[in-house]
Amino acid sequence: MKCLYTKKSVLGLAALMAVSSVQADEFSKDDLERWQGQFMEVVKQGRELWTSPTLGTNGVACGQCHPNAANTHPETYPKFQKQIGKVIPLWEMINWCLRNPLEGQPLAADDPKMVALQAYVTFERRGVKLEPGKH
């Protein structure tokens, strides 16, 4: 019986198996600590923005209606939001609040201030079950 495998194909298969055993999520302890530290710095920036009246023009801060990000429910986004009339992500709801109660300007989804606000809100709600679409 003739062998269908060549030495080259066996070596190639062995190399492929070795590469596939490496996990993409294998991070060092130093990596995880550095990333957590960076995340917490952004959360801190978000809290500063949340409690500051500088995002609007009328002296109102997010924290006046939502102390400690209460009643923001980021774990339910994206969801239908009655004020806007469609399904939206969290950043669009934050912009609605910036434009309306705070009488300020909206932020781009990737604006560092928007990222910080979302980081703070989601950090405050850590441990709450994710339930996208729930009202």
Short mmCIF file of C-alpha atoms in Angstrom, two decimals:
data_model
loop_
_atom_site.label_atom_id
_atom_site.label_comp_id
_atom_site.label_asym_id
_atom_site.label_seq_id
_atom_site.Cartn_x
_atom_site.Cartn_y
_atom_site.Cartn_z
CA MET A 1 0.00 0.00 0.00
CA LYS A 2 1.33 3.39 -0.99
CA CYS A 3 1.70 6.06 1.74
CA LEU A 4 -0.18 9.26 0.89
CA TYR A 5 1.73 11.39 3.40
CA THR A 6 5.06 12.91 2.57
CA LYS A 7 7.62 13.97 5.12
CA LYS A 8 6.89 17.60 4.15
CA SER A 9 3.14 17.29 4.75
CA VAL A 10 3.67 15.61 8.13
CA LEU A 11 6.05 18.37 9.22
CA GLY A 12 3.59 21.02 7.99
CA LEU A 13 0.75 19.41 9.95
CA ALA A 14 2.92 19.24 13.08
CA ALA A 15 3.80 22.93 12.74
CA LEU A 16 0.14 23.86 12.28
CA MET A 17 -0.84 21.89 15.38
CA ALA A 18 1.89 23.61 17.41
CA VAL A 19 0.74 27.07 16.31
CA SER A 20 -2.93 26.32 16.98
CA SER A 21 -2.13 25.31 20.57
CA VAL A 22 -1.04 28.89 21.35
CA GLN A 23 -3.98 30.80 22.79
CA ALA A 24 -4.61 34.40 21.75
CA ASP A 25 -5.80 35.28 25.26
CA GLU A 26 -2.67 34.19 27.09
CA PHE A 27 -1.48 37.41 28.71
CA SER A 28 1.14 37.95 31.33
CA LYS A 29 0.27 39.19 34.80
CA ASP A 30 2.09 42.43 33.96
CA ASP A 31 -0.08 42.90 30.85
CA LEU A 32 -3.28 42.41 32.82
CA GLU A 33 -2.19 44.78 35.58
CA ARG A 34 -1.15 47.45 33.07
CA TRP A 35 -4.44 47.17 31.16
CA GLN A 36 -6.51 47.24 34.36
CA GLY A 37 -4.60 50.30 35.52
CA GLN A 38 -5.25 52.06 32.22
CA PHE A 39 -8.93 51.15 32.37
CA MET A 40 -9.24 52.49 35.91
CA GLU A 41 -7.58 55.75 34.84
CA VAL A 42 -10.23 56.16 32.13
CA VAL A 43 -12.96 55.32 34.68
CA LYS A 44 -11.55 58.05 36.93
CA GLN A 45 -11.65 60.54 34.05
CA GLY A 46 -15.24 59.48 33.37
CA ARG A 47 -16.26 60.09 36.98
CA GLU A 48 -14.67 63.54 36.85
CA LEU A 49 -16.67 64.37 33.71
CA TRP A 50 -19.84 62.79 35.17
CA THR A 51 -19.74 65.02 38.21
CA SER A 52 -18.63 68.18 36.43
CA PRO A 53 -20.92 70.78 34.85
CA THR A 54 -18.39 71.37 32.05
CA LEU A 55 -20.12 69.04 29.54
CA GLY A 56 -23.10 71.39 29.27
CA THR A 57 -23.83 75.08 29.25
CA ASN A 58 -26.35 75.38 32.08
CA GLY A 59 -24.37 74.22 35.12
CA VAL A 60 -26.00 70.76 35.24
CA ALA A 61 -23.86 67.62 35.66
CA CYS A 62 -24.77 64.05 34.73
CA GLY A 63 -24.39 63.08 38.38
CA GLN A 64 -27.22 65.39 39.44
CA CYS A 65 -29.78 63.10 37.78
CA HIS A 66 -27.69 59.94 37.99
CA PRO A 67 -25.53 59.93 41.14
CA ASN A 68 -22.93 57.16 40.85
CA ALA A 69 -24.41 56.41 37.40
CA ALA A 70 -27.68 55.27 39.01
CA ASN A 71 -30.55 54.42 36.66
CA THR A 72 -28.33 54.43 33.56
CA HIS A 73 -28.52 50.64 32.93
CA PRO A 74 -25.68 50.35 30.40
CA GLU A 75 -26.12 46.58 30.56
CA THR A 76 -29.41 46.97 28.63
CA TYR A 77 -27.94 48.76 25.59
CA PRO A 78 -28.43 48.67 22.70
CA LYS A 79 -32.16 49.10 23.25
CA PHE A 80 -35.20 51.03 22.06
CA GLN A 81 -35.15 54.48 23.62
CA LYS A 82 -38.50 56.27 23.61
CA GLN A 83 -36.98 59.79 23.62
CA ILE A 84 -35.14 59.03 20.39
CA GLY A 85 -37.65 56.66 18.80
CA LYS A 86 -35.29 53.87 17.78
CA VAL A 87 -32.82 51.27 19.03
CA ILE A 88 -29.59 53.00 20.04
CA PRO A 89 -26.24 52.23 21.68
CA LEU A 90 -25.33 53.74 25.05
CA TRP A 91 -23.22 56.53 23.55
CA GLU A 92 -26.25 57.89 21.67
CA MET A 93 -28.23 58.06 24.92
CA ILE A 94 -25.37 59.89 26.61
CA ASN A 95 -25.40 62.37 23.71
CA TRP A 96 -29.15 62.85 24.10
CA CYS A 97 -28.53 63.81 27.73
CA LEU A 98 -25.66 66.08 26.77
CA ARG A 99 -27.85 67.94 24.24
CA ASN A 100 -31.04 68.09 26.31
CA PRO A 101 -30.76 68.24 30.10
CA LEU A 102 -27.17 69.60 29.97
CA GLU A 103 -27.70 71.84 26.92
CA GLY A 104 -24.27 70.89 25.63
CA GLN A 105 -22.72 69.54 22.45
CA PRO A 106 -22.76 65.84 21.50
CA LEU A 107 -19.52 63.87 21.42
CA ALA A 108 -18.28 61.50 18.72
CA ALA A 109 -18.58 57.84 19.67
CA ASP A 110 -14.78 57.55 19.79
CA ASP A 111 -14.14 60.85 21.57
CA PRO A 112 -11.97 60.17 24.64
CA LYS A 113 -14.57 61.93 26.80
CA MET A 114 -17.32 59.63 25.50
CA VAL A 115 -15.12 56.58 26.09
CA ALA A 116 -14.45 57.80 29.65
CA LEU A 117 -18.15 58.41 30.34
CA GLN A 118 -19.06 54.94 29.11
CA ALA A 119 -16.21 53.36 31.08
CA TYR A 120 -17.42 55.07 34.26
CA VAL A 121 -21.06 54.10 33.77
CA THR A 122 -20.26 50.47 32.98
CA PHE A 123 -17.77 50.28 35.85
CA GLU A 124 -20.41 51.50 38.30
CA ARG A 125 -22.77 48.77 37.06
CA ARG A 126 -20.13 46.00 37.14
CA GLY A 127 -21.51 42.65 38.13
CA VAL A 128 -24.99 43.37 36.76
CA LYS A 129 -26.19 40.77 34.27
CA LEU A 130 -25.99 41.86 30.61
CA GLU A 131 -29.48 42.09 29.15
CA PRO A 132 -29.35 43.98 25.82
CA GLY A 133 -32.74 45.26 24.73
CA LYS A 134 -34.28 45.11 28.19
CA HIS A 135 -36.17 48.20 29.27
#
